[in-house]
mmCIF file of C-alpha atoms and ligand atoms in Angstrom:
data_model
loop_
_atom_site.group_PDB
_atom_site.id
_atom_site.type_symbol
_atom_site.label_atom_id
_atom_site.label_comp_id
_atom_site.label_asym_id
_atom_site.label_seq_id
_atom_site.Cartn_x
_atom_site.Cartn_y
_atom_site.Cartn_z
ATOM 1 C CA MET T 270 2.270 27.469 15.095
ATOM 2 C CA ALA T 271 -0.640 25.101 14.065
ATOM 3 C CA LYS T 272 0.677 21.970 12.871
ATOM 4 C CA GLU T 273 0.309 20.731 9.088
ATOM 5 C CA MET T 274 -3.066 18.787 8.981
ATOM 6 C CA VAL T 275 -3.179 15.615 6.466
ATOM 7 C CA LEU T 276 -6.810 13.811 5.718
ATOM 8 C CA VAL T 277 -5.803 10.037 5.840
ATOM 9 C CA SER T 278 -8.852 8.332 3.937
ATOM 10 C CA GLY T 279 -8.392 4.320 4.671
ATOM 11 C CA GLY T 280 -6.432 5.129 7.726
ATOM 12 C CA ALA T 281 -7.804 2.063 9.626
ATOM 13 C CA GLY T 282 -6.531 -0.103 6.601
ATOM 14 C CA TYR T 283 -2.642 -1.879 6.879
ATOM 15 C CA ILE T 284 -0.944 0.926 4.894
ATOM 16 C CA GLY T 285 -2.801 4.110 6.139
ATOM 17 C CA SER T 286 -2.580 2.847 9.788
ATOM 18 C CA HIS T 287 1.134 2.847 9.560
ATOM 19 C CA THR T 288 1.115 5.975 7.630
ATOM 20 C CA THR T 289 -0.741 7.826 10.141
ATOM 21 C CA VAL T 290 1.586 6.575 12.667
ATOM 22 C CA ALA T 291 4.751 7.944 10.831
ATOM 23 C CA LEU T 292 2.604 11.285 9.975
ATOM 24 C CA ILE T 293 2.498 11.551 13.610
ATOM 25 C CA GLU T 294 5.490 10.953 15.016
ATOM 26 C CA ALA T 295 6.986 13.534 12.774
ATOM 27 C CA GLY T 296 4.715 16.245 13.911
ATOM 28 C CA TYR T 297 1.583 16.202 11.560
ATOM 29 C CA ASP T 298 -1.794 16.633 13.099
ATOM 30 C CA VAL T 299 -3.797 13.502 11.214
ATOM 31 C CA VAL T 300 -7.447 13.066 10.766
ATOM 32 C CA VAL T 301 -8.507 9.430 9.383
ATOM 33 C CA ILE T 302 -11.321 8.721 7.660
ATOM 34 C CA ASP T 303 -12.539 4.874 6.579
ATOM 35 C CA ASN T 304 -15.374 3.342 5.899
ATOM 36 C CA LEU T 305 -14.647 0.262 7.755
ATOM 37 C CA SER T 306 -15.630 -2.192 4.981
ATOM 38 C CA ASN T 307 -12.356 -4.016 4.697
ATOM 39 C CA SER T 308 -10.569 -2.705 8.038
ATOM 40 C CA ASP T 309 -11.378 -2.311 11.784
ATOM 41 C CA LEU T 310 -11.567 0.345 14.325
ATOM 42 C CA GLY T 311 -9.021 -1.989 15.997
ATOM 43 C CA ALA T 312 -6.498 -0.317 13.769
ATOM 44 C CA VAL T 313 -7.293 3.235 14.735
ATOM 45 C CA GLU T 314 -7.154 2.149 18.315
ATOM 46 C CA GLY T 315 -3.314 0.623 17.459
ATOM 47 C CA VAL T 316 -2.106 3.826 16.108
ATOM 48 C CA ARG T 317 -3.631 5.813 19.520
ATOM 49 C CA LYS T 318 -1.687 3.294 21.760
ATOM 50 C CA ILE T 319 1.486 3.523 19.565
ATOM 51 C CA THR T 320 1.897 7.302 19.370
ATOM 52 C CA GLY T 321 -0.346 8.661 22.757
ATOM 53 C CA VAL T 322 -2.416 11.051 20.291
ATOM 54 C CA ASP T 323 -6.359 10.580 20.394
ATOM 55 C CA VAL T 324 -6.222 10.708 16.480
ATOM 56 C CA PRO T 325 -9.858 11.830 15.190
ATOM 57 C CA PHE T 326 -11.655 9.260 13.358
ATOM 58 C CA GLU T 327 -14.580 9.513 11.435
ATOM 59 C CA GLN T 328 -16.219 6.662 9.834
ATOM 60 C CA VAL T 329 -17.195 8.202 6.176
ATOM 61 C CA ASP T 330 -17.468 6.672 2.826
ATOM 62 C CA CYS T 331 -15.544 9.028 0.158
ATOM 63 C CA CYS T 332 -18.374 7.974 -2.319
ATOM 64 C CA ASP T 333 -20.840 9.791 -0.030
ATOM 65 C CA LYS T 334 -19.366 13.247 -0.963
ATOM 66 C CA GLU T 335 -21.739 15.297 0.809
ATOM 67 C CA ALA T 336 -20.219 12.936 4.084
ATOM 68 C CA LEU T 337 -16.508 13.889 2.570
ATOM 69 C CA ARG T 338 -17.325 17.515 2.171
ATOM 70 C CA ALA T 339 -18.371 17.881 5.936
ATOM 71 C CA ILE T 340 -14.966 16.283 6.254
ATOM 72 C CA PHE T 341 -13.428 19.467 4.409
ATOM 73 C CA LYS T 342 -15.505 21.584 5.934
ATOM 74 C CA LYS T 343 -14.827 20.559 9.461
ATOM 75 C CA TYR T 344 -11.212 20.067 9.444
ATOM 76 C CA PRO T 345 -8.498 22.299 8.311
ATOM 77 C CA PHE T 346 -6.208 19.951 6.532
ATOM 78 C CA ASN T 347 -4.394 21.434 3.037
ATOM 79 C CA SER T 348 -3.065 17.552 2.199
ATOM 80 C CA VAL T 349 -4.647 14.642 1.618
ATOM 81 C CA ILE T 350 -3.221 10.819 1.520
ATOM 82 C CA HIS T 351 -5.621 8.713 -0.829
ATOM 83 C CA PHE T 352 -5.895 5.261 -0.020
ATOM 84 C CA ALA T 353 -9.039 4.291 0.695
ATOM 85 C CA ALA T 354 -9.828 1.731 -2.262
ATOM 86 C CA TYR T 355 -10.629 -1.848 -2.983
ATOM 87 C CA LYS T 356 -7.418 -4.171 -3.770
ATOM 88 C CA ALA T 357 -8.258 -7.446 -4.369
ATOM 89 C CA VAL T 358 -7.385 -8.588 -7.837
ATOM 90 C CA GLY T 359 -9.362 -11.804 -8.508
ATOM 91 C CA GLU T 360 -12.620 -9.866 -7.080
ATOM 92 C CA SER T 361 -12.033 -6.655 -9.591
ATOM 93 C CA VAL T 362 -12.155 -9.579 -12.590
ATOM 94 C CA GLU T 363 -15.494 -10.901 -10.954
ATOM 95 C CA GLN T 364 -17.028 -7.782 -10.193
ATOM 96 C CA PRO T 365 -15.607 -4.916 -12.018
ATOM 97 C CA LEU T 366 -18.340 -2.425 -11.607
ATOM 98 C CA LYS T 367 -17.834 -2.484 -8.048
ATOM 99 C CA TYR T 368 -14.062 -1.659 -8.501
ATOM 100 C CA TYR T 369 -14.564 1.050 -10.804
ATOM 101 C CA SER T 370 -17.009 2.707 -9.117
ATOM 102 C CA ASN T 371 -15.585 2.907 -5.803
ATOM 103 C CA ASN T 372 -11.915 3.372 -6.674
ATOM 104 C CA LEU T 373 -12.546 6.128 -9.131
ATOM 105 C CA GLY T 374 -15.634 7.624 -7.631
ATOM 106 C CA SER T 375 -14.022 8.090 -4.310
ATOM 107 C CA PHE T 376 -11.003 9.708 -6.050
ATOM 108 C CA LEU T 377 -13.226 11.597 -8.244
ATOM 109 C CA ASN T 378 -15.009 13.316 -4.996
ATOM 110 C CA ILE T 379 -11.432 13.863 -3.356
ATOM 111 C CA LEU T 380 -10.184 15.796 -6.121
ATOM 112 C CA GLU T 381 -13.629 17.513 -6.749
ATOM 113 C CA LEU T 382 -13.471 19.107 -3.043
ATOM 114 C CA MET T 383 -10.113 19.864 -3.126
ATOM 115 C CA GLN T 384 -10.903 22.581 -5.650
ATOM 116 C CA GLU T 385 -14.330 23.357 -4.550
ATOM 117 C CA GLU T 386 -12.711 23.646 -0.998
ATOM 118 C CA GLY T 387 -9.137 24.788 -1.778
ATOM 119 C CA ARG T 388 -7.037 22.253 -0.901
ATOM 120 C CA SER T 389 -3.658 21.876 -2.438
ATOM 121 C CA ASN T 390 -1.682 18.485 -2.019
ATOM 122 C CA VAL T 391 -2.526 14.973 -2.384
ATOM 123 C CA LEU T 392 -0.812 11.648 -2.525
ATOM 124 C CA PHE T 393 -2.279 8.719 -4.386
ATOM 125 C CA SER T 394 -1.449 5.381 -3.540
ATOM 126 C CA SER T 395 -0.439 3.543 -6.663
ATOM 127 C CA SER T 396 0.966 0.186 -7.675
ATOM 128 C CA ALA T 397 3.618 -1.787 -9.096
ATOM 129 C CA THR T 398 0.860 -3.356 -10.917
ATOM 130 C CA VAL T 399 1.023 -0.722 -13.495
ATOM 131 C CA TYR T 400 3.859 -2.016 -14.880
ATOM 132 C CA GLY T 401 2.803 -5.655 -16.008
ATOM 133 C CA GLU T 402 5.664 -7.548 -16.829
ATOM 134 C CA PRO T 403 8.710 -5.457 -17.341
ATOM 135 C CA ASP T 404 10.809 -5.568 -20.446
ATOM 136 C CA GLU T 405 13.581 -4.759 -18.388
ATOM 137 C CA LEU T 406 14.899 -4.793 -14.682
ATOM 138 C CA PRO T 407 14.944 -2.977 -12.466
ATOM 139 C CA VAL T 408 12.031 -0.811 -13.565
ATOM 140 C CA THR T 409 12.437 3.069 -13.485
ATOM 141 C CA GLU T 410 9.508 5.560 -13.419
ATOM 142 C CA ALA T 411 10.077 5.898 -16.901
ATOM 143 C CA SER T 412 9.481 2.046 -17.606
ATOM 144 C CA PRO T 413 6.316 2.109 -19.493
ATOM 145 C CA ARG T 414 3.292 1.049 -17.879
ATOM 146 C CA LYS T 415 1.566 -2.003 -19.574
ATOM 147 C CA PRO T 416 -2.253 -2.866 -20.558
ATOM 148 C CA ALA T 417 -3.623 -3.739 -17.296
ATOM 149 C CA THR T 418 -4.447 -7.202 -16.513
ATOM 150 C CA SER T 419 -7.570 -6.679 -13.861
ATOM 151 C CA PRO T 420 -9.984 -3.730 -13.230
ATOM 152 C CA TYR T 421 -7.949 -3.415 -10.088
ATOM 153 C CA GLY T 422 -4.808 -2.745 -11.601
ATOM 154 C CA ASN T 423 -6.586 -0.612 -14.398
ATOM 155 C CA THR T 424 -7.888 1.941 -11.897
ATOM 156 C CA LYS T 425 -4.650 2.697 -10.247
ATOM 157 C CA GLN T 426 -3.660 3.660 -13.856
ATOM 158 C CA MET T 427 -6.580 5.279 -14.575
ATOM 159 C CA CYS T 428 -6.191 7.163 -10.944
ATOM 160 C CA GLU T 429 -2.933 8.258 -11.939
ATOM 161 C CA ASP T 430 -4.223 9.491 -15.118
ATOM 162 C CA ILE T 431 -6.836 11.207 -13.372
ATOM 163 C CA LEU T 432 -4.569 12.862 -11.118
ATOM 164 C CA ARG T 433 -1.627 14.143 -14.052
ATOM 165 C CA ASP T 434 -4.543 15.730 -15.579
ATOM 166 C CA THR T 435 -6.148 17.629 -13.033
ATOM 167 C CA VAL T 436 -2.968 18.863 -11.812
ATOM 168 C CA ALA T 437 -1.815 19.651 -15.078
ATOM 169 C CA ALA T 438 -5.264 21.838 -15.694
ATOM 170 C CA GLY T 439 -4.173 24.361 -13.210
ATOM 171 C CA ALA T 440 -6.516 23.449 -10.292
ATOM 172 C CA GLY T 441 -4.386 24.681 -7.719
ATOM 173 C CA VAL T 442 -3.388 21.084 -6.965
ATOM 174 C CA LYS T 443 0.243 19.359 -7.026
ATOM 175 C CA GLY T 444 0.333 15.420 -6.437
ATOM 176 C CA ILE T 445 2.569 12.728 -5.988
ATOM 177 C CA ALA T 446 1.466 9.063 -7.067
ATOM 178 C CA LEU T 447 3.253 6.501 -4.956
ATOM 179 C CA ARG T 448 4.283 3.001 -6.689
ATOM 180 C CA TYR T 449 4.365 0.434 -4.062
ATOM 181 C CA PHE T 450 6.389 -2.908 -4.746
ATOM 182 C CA ASN T 451 5.387 -5.505 -2.564
ATOM 183 C CA PRO T 452 4.371 -4.423 1.002
ATOM 184 C CA MET T 453 4.699 -6.832 4.127
ATOM 185 C CA GLY T 454 5.595 -6.617 7.758
ATOM 186 C CA ALA T 455 4.187 -4.824 10.829
ATOM 187 C CA HIS T 456 5.007 -2.155 13.253
ATOM 188 C CA PRO T 457 7.545 -3.648 15.599
ATOM 189 C CA SER T 458 4.923 -2.665 18.491
ATOM 190 C CA ALA T 459 2.681 -5.521 16.927
ATOM 191 C CA LEU T 460 -0.030 -3.376 17.773
ATOM 192 C CA ILE T 461 -1.023 -2.747 14.015
ATOM 193 C CA GLY T 462 -0.396 -5.155 10.779
ATOM 194 C CA GLU T 463 -2.139 -6.789 8.123
ATOM 195 C CA LEU T 464 -5.248 -8.079 8.750
ATOM 196 C CA PRO T 465 -6.988 -9.452 5.573
ATOM 197 C CA ARG T 466 -10.544 -10.704 5.746
ATOM 198 C CA GLY T 467 -10.923 -14.333 4.662
ATOM 199 C CA VAL T 468 -8.585 -16.436 2.651
ATOM 200 C CA PRO T 469 -5.558 -13.633 1.983
ATOM 201 C CA ASN T 470 -4.614 -13.576 -1.531
ATOM 202 C CA ASN T 471 -1.035 -12.053 -0.774
ATOM 203 C CA LEU T 472 2.032 -14.140 -0.135
ATOM 204 C CA VAL T 473 2.969 -13.091 3.516
ATOM 205 C CA PRO T 474 -0.380 -13.113 5.083
ATOM 206 C CA PHE T 475 -1.114 -16.647 3.750
ATOM 207 C CA ILE T 476 2.179 -17.385 5.415
ATOM 208 C CA THR T 477 1.852 -16.010 8.620
ATOM 209 C CA GLN T 478 -1.548 -17.408 9.098
ATOM 210 C CA THR T 479 -0.064 -20.793 7.774
ATOM 211 C CA ALA T 480 2.586 -20.588 10.387
ATOM 212 C CA ALA T 481 -0.228 -19.870 13.018
ATOM 213 C CA GLY T 482 -2.431 -23.134 11.834
ATOM 214 C CA VAL T 483 -5.156 -20.671 10.360
ATOM 215 C CA ARG T 484 -4.226 -22.803 6.809
ATOM 216 C CA GLU T 485 -3.393 -26.012 6.360
ATOM 217 C CA CYS T 486 -0.581 -25.620 3.842
ATOM 218 C CA LEU T 487 0.954 -22.673 1.697
ATOM 219 C CA SER T 488 0.805 -23.150 -2.090
ATOM 220 C CA ILE T 489 3.926 -21.807 -3.759
ATOM 221 C CA PHE T 490 2.463 -21.212 -7.434
ATOM 222 C CA GLY T 491 4.969 -22.088 -9.759
ATOM 223 C CA ASN T 492 8.561 -23.387 -9.488
ATOM 224 C CA ASP T 493 8.912 -23.177 -13.170
ATOM 225 C CA TYR T 494 9.484 -19.879 -14.112
ATOM 226 C CA ASN T 495 12.853 -18.327 -15.495
ATOM 227 C CA THR T 496 14.277 -17.031 -12.075
ATOM 228 C CA PRO T 497 17.518 -18.471 -10.199
ATOM 229 C CA ASP T 498 15.209 -21.048 -7.948
ATOM 230 C CA GLY T 499 12.512 -20.860 -10.571
ATOM 231 C CA THR T 500 10.126 -18.985 -8.312
ATOM 232 C CA CYS T 501 8.360 -15.690 -8.859
ATOM 233 C CA ILE T 502 10.673 -12.464 -8.013
ATOM 234 C CA ARG T 503 9.418 -9.524 -6.416
ATOM 235 C CA ASP T 504 10.262 -6.628 -4.284
ATOM 236 C CA TYR T 505 9.186 -6.698 -1.020
ATOM 237 C CA ILE T 506 9.064 -3.455 1.376
ATOM 238 C CA ASP T 507 8.548 -2.928 4.969
ATOM 239 C CA VAL T 508 5.319 -1.519 5.678
ATOM 240 C CA VAL T 509 7.048 0.667 8.025
ATOM 241 C CA ASP T 510 9.634 1.874 5.441
ATOM 242 C CA LEU T 511 6.473 2.668 3.290
ATOM 243 C CA ALA T 512 5.194 5.002 5.841
ATOM 244 C CA ALA T 513 8.140 6.774 5.811
ATOM 245 C CA ALA T 514 7.680 6.952 2.194
ATOM 246 C CA HIS T 515 4.529 8.950 2.293
ATOM 247 C CA VAL T 516 5.967 11.301 5.244
ATOM 248 C CA ALA T 517 8.967 12.063 2.807
ATOM 249 C CA ALA T 518 6.470 12.665 -0.180
ATOM 250 C CA ILE T 519 3.902 15.165 1.940
ATOM 251 C CA GLY T 520 6.744 16.885 3.167
ATOM 252 C CA ARG T 521 8.239 17.573 -0.249
ATOM 253 C CA LEU T 522 4.685 19.028 -1.353
ATOM 254 C CA VAL T 523 4.129 21.226 2.077
ATOM 255 C CA GLU T 524 7.452 22.472 1.658
ATOM 256 C CA GLY T 525 7.280 22.991 -2.023
ATOM 257 C CA CYS T 526 9.946 21.210 -3.206
ATOM 258 C CA ASN T 527 9.053 19.437 -6.006
ATOM 259 C CA LYS T 528 10.430 19.896 -9.123
ATOM 260 C CA LYS T 529 6.841 19.281 -10.760
ATOM 261 C CA ASP T 530 3.361 19.551 -9.882
ATOM 262 C CA TYR T 531 2.890 15.972 -10.327
ATOM 263 C CA GLU T 532 5.296 13.465 -9.866
ATOM 264 C CA VAL T 533 5.845 9.683 -9.728
ATOM 265 C CA PHE T 534 8.236 7.519 -7.058
ATOM 266 C CA ASN T 535 8.472 3.797 -6.838
ATOM 267 C CA VAL T 536 8.763 2.778 -3.469
ATOM 268 C CA GLY T 537 10.709 -0.245 -2.946
ATOM 269 C CA THR T 538 13.812 -1.791 -1.750
ATOM 270 C CA GLY T 539 15.675 -2.432 -5.022
ATOM 271 C CA ARG T 540 16.395 -5.830 -4.156
ATOM 272 C CA GLY T 541 14.232 -8.995 -5.958
ATOM 273 C CA VAL T 542 13.281 -11.515 -3.491
ATOM 274 C CA SER T 543 12.061 -15.247 -4.850
ATOM 275 C CA VAL T 544 9.004 -16.571 -3.218
ATOM 276 C CA MET T 545 11.223 -19.651 -2.410
ATOM 277 C CA GLU T 546 13.897 -17.203 -0.518
ATOM 278 C CA LEU T 547 11.197 -15.690 1.283
ATOM 279 C CA VAL T 548 9.649 -18.586 2.384
ATOM 280 C CA GLU T 549 13.165 -20.057 3.749
ATOM 281 C CA ALA T 550 14.243 -16.855 5.329
ATOM 282 C CA PHE T 551 10.628 -16.813 7.196
ATOM 283 C CA GLU T 552 11.140 -19.982 8.449
ATOM 284 C CA ARG T 553 14.728 -19.371 9.497
ATOM 285 C CA VAL T 554 14.170 -16.126 11.405
ATOM 286 C CA ASN T 555 11.333 -17.262 13.378
ATOM 287 C CA GLY T 556 12.586 -20.681 13.832
ATOM 288 C CA LEU T 557 9.841 -22.849 12.611
ATOM 289 C CA LYS T 558 8.849 -25.180 9.651
ATOM 290 C CA LEU T 559 6.352 -23.852 7.127
ATOM 291 C CA ASN T 560 3.795 -26.561 5.517
ATOM 292 C CA TYR T 561 3.969 -25.657 2.003
ATOM 293 C CA ARG T 562 3.601 -27.594 -1.467
ATOM 294 C CA ILE T 563 4.373 -26.365 -5.054
ATOM 295 C CA VAL T 564 0.982 -25.707 -7.335
ATOM 296 C CA GLY T 565 0.832 -24.515 -10.628
ATOM 297 C CA ARG T 566 1.213 -20.955 -11.683
ATOM 298 C CA ARG T 567 -1.476 -18.643 -10.914
ATOM 299 C CA SER T 568 -3.084 -16.563 -13.826
ATOM 300 C CA GLY T 569 -1.808 -13.068 -14.394
ATOM 301 C CA ASP T 570 1.637 -13.462 -12.271
ATOM 302 C CA VAL T 571 4.485 -11.566 -13.426
ATOM 303 C CA GLU T 572 7.378 -13.411 -13.398
ATOM 304 C CA SER T 573 10.022 -11.185 -11.803
ATOM 305 C CA VAL T 574 9.651 -7.018 -10.734
ATOM 306 C CA TRP T 575 11.606 -5.003 -8.723
ATOM 307 C CA ALA T 576 12.415 -1.337 -8.162
ATOM 308 C CA GLU T 577 14.910 1.285 -9.378
ATOM 309 C CA THR T 578 14.419 3.581 -6.385
ATOM 310 C CA SER T 579 17.066 6.070 -7.000
ATOM 311 C CA LEU T 580 14.879 8.654 -7.838
ATOM 312 C CA ALA T 581 12.694 8.205 -4.371
ATOM 313 C CA ASN T 582 16.135 7.870 -2.681
ATOM 314 C CA ASN T 583 17.610 10.879 -4.102
ATOM 315 C CA GLU T 584 14.484 13.191 -4.657
ATOM 316 C CA LEU T 585 12.476 12.200 -1.367
ATOM 317 C CA GLY T 586 15.268 11.466 0.628
ATOM 318 C CA TRP T 587 14.246 8.279 1.412
ATOM 319 C CA LYS T 588 15.726 4.860 1.808
ATOM 320 C CA ALA T 589 14.282 1.302 2.845
ATOM 321 C CA VAL T 590 16.486 0.389 5.762
ATOM 322 C CA ARG T 591 14.483 -2.547 7.301
ATOM 323 C CA THR T 592 15.947 -5.835 6.699
ATOM 324 C CA LEU T 593 14.114 -8.697 5.200
ATOM 325 C CA ASP T 594 14.734 -10.520 8.346
ATOM 326 C CA GLU T 595 13.335 -7.759 10.720
ATOM 327 C CA THR T 596 10.192 -7.529 8.313
ATOM 328 C CA LEU T 597 9.461 -11.084 8.668
ATOM 329 C CA ALA T 598 10.254 -11.435 12.562
ATOM 330 C CA ALA T 599 7.735 -8.464 12.983
ATOM 331 C CA ALA T 600 4.683 -10.131 10.506
ATOM 332 C CA TRP T 601 5.240 -13.426 12.661
ATOM 333 C CA ALA T 602 4.876 -11.187 15.743
ATOM 334 C CA TRP T 603 1.939 -9.585 14.641
ATOM 335 C CA GLU T 604 0.054 -12.662 13.488
ATOM 336 C CA LYS T 605 0.961 -14.312 17.062
ATOM 337 C CA HIS T 606 -0.366 -11.192 18.600
ATOM 338 C CA VAL T 607 -3.742 -11.240 16.554
ATOM 339 C CA ARG T 608 -4.423 -15.125 17.077
ATOM 340 C CA GLY T 609 -3.188 -14.823 21.034
ATOM 341 C CA ILE T 610 -0.018 -16.944 20.277
ATOM 342 C CA GLU T 611 2.710 -16.854 23.249
HETATM 343 C C1 LIG K 863 -0.698 -8.646 -5.928
HETATM 344 C C2 LIG K 863 -1.210 -8.199 -7.396
HETATM 345 C C3 LIG K 863 -1.042 -6.835 -7.556
HETATM 346 C C4 LIG K 863 -1.209 -5.958 -6.082
HETATM 347 C C5 LIG K 863 -0.564 -6.544 -4.996
HETATM 348 C C6 LIG K 863 -1.279 -5.603 -3.961
HETATM 349 C C7 LIG K 863 -1.752 -10.093 -8.714
HETATM 350 C C8 LIG K 863 -1.445 -10.880 -9.786
HETATM 351 N N1 LIG K 863 -1.024 -9.011 -8.613
HETATM 352 O O1 LIG K 863 0.883 -8.490 -6.179
HETATM 353 O O2 LIG K 863 -1.575 -6.508 -8.408
HETATM 354 O O3 LIG K 863 -1.462 -4.729 -6.380
HETATM 355 O O4 LIG K 863 -1.055 -7.684 -4.731
HETATM 356 O O5 LIG K 863 -1.146 -6.454 -2.658
HETATM 357 O O6 LIG K 863 -2.497 -10.674 -7.989
HETATM 358 N N2 LIG K 863 2.145 -16.350 -3.476
HETATM 359 C C9 LIG K 863 2.239 -17.866 -3.637
HETATM 360 N N3 LIG K 863 1.246 -18.173 -2.613
HETATM 361 C C10 LIG K 863 0.009 -17.548 -2.430
HETATM 362 C C11 LIG K 863 0.016 -15.977 -2.982
HETATM 363 C C12 LIG K 863 1.599 -15.629 -3.789
HETATM 364 O O7 LIG K 863 3.298 -18.788 -4.375
HETATM 365 O O8 LIG K 863 -0.572 -18.332 -1.576
HETATM 366 C C13 LIG K 863 3.240 -15.943 -4.601
HETATM 367 C C14 LIG K 863 2.824 -15.366 -6.501
HETATM 368 O O9 LIG K 863 2.468 -16.278 -6.928
HETATM 369 C C15 LIG K 863 4.106 -14.124 -6.600
HETATM 370 C C16 LIG K 863 4.288 -13.626 -5.091
HETATM 371 O O10 LIG K 863 4.040 -14.570 -4.331
HETATM 372 O O11 LIG K 863 4.590 -14.646 -7.022
HETATM 373 C C17 LIG K 863 3.784 -12.720 -4.088
HETATM 374 O O12 LIG K 863 2.210 -12.432 -4.912
HETATM 375 P P1 LIG K 863 1.197 -11.471 -3.926
HETATM 376 O O13 LIG K 863 1.500 -11.017 -2.305
HETATM 377 O O14 LIG K 863 -0.117 -12.271 -4.051
HETATM 378 O O15 LIG K 863 1.548 -9.946 -4.366
HETATM 379 P P2 LIG K 863 1.449 -9.605 -6.248
HETATM 380 O O16 LIG K 863 1.094 -10.851 -6.701
HETATM 381 O O17 LIG K 863 3.100 -9.316 -6.587
#
């Protein structure tokens, strides 16, 4: 029997490359497309090395509808995982049109082509950012979405709504939005991982680059929050666990086990970890001292957010299994690999 085929847009990126590995290991055929605007072919090479599969790669921008149509014509996939998007919060505030045009335009093209070419299943990469500053913790999928505080966050909310409405219109498309909490870590092989261009915005790459000597000092944004140690609390999810959640969600759509044609799941560990706890765990696990200092709060930061994960646990049959220590060791192993550190 022919294997199910999945198109992964943004498959050369951080979460996309790990998900491609997990899909191949679960027996899917995968086609990767990426415009390489914020990723590089090294990730596809890493995926090929890990899996031993010569996964097809096409350099395509999802905003180019005719180029994307050619991919739909060339490959008989019935499922799409749409990662391809811009993701820098600060940049989205400075260049909102860049974010609206890219993040909405690419997803509209994907959905239009799914209808035009008769494809069924779509997974959308959403974010816990849709919950804003939550009223209650942990946040469930039923917790209210808060007005977005950045164009980036707004595109996540808008794409969720576009998917919901498209599915509701009976267009023959079924969809799942996965709301990621804070992805971190790397594949245990250290052949793929997070590779931000320029100065990292996110905490873990900033930590690993500081440990590697690429950055002088980590700034911890505020220790006067209303939390046990005063630093913000997040739900850090290992990227390998996150990839497995995508495989479970695609399986649910492919096998028709979904209860509704549009569903939303939180993807986190269910455990809140403070910035200070994370820094200390990184030092302990990897046996090093990190240069850091406490500075003022970063504007727009939420104080605490972590996930209620029982819906994903029960419905997807998925659970985060990697420990914080394993994840922080993997993040450091990857950074060392990238920097050529022994
Ligand atoms: C951020 C985005 C979120 C997006 C996610 C994607 C903001 C406000 N939110 O989440 O919308 O979906 O990235 O990955 O940007 N921290 C430091 N020093 C640093 C970097 C971060 O102390 O150099 C702290 C932050 O204050 C925060 C925590 O580390 O408390 C996590 O920050 P980050 O990795 O940027 O993720 P989020 O802000 O949760």
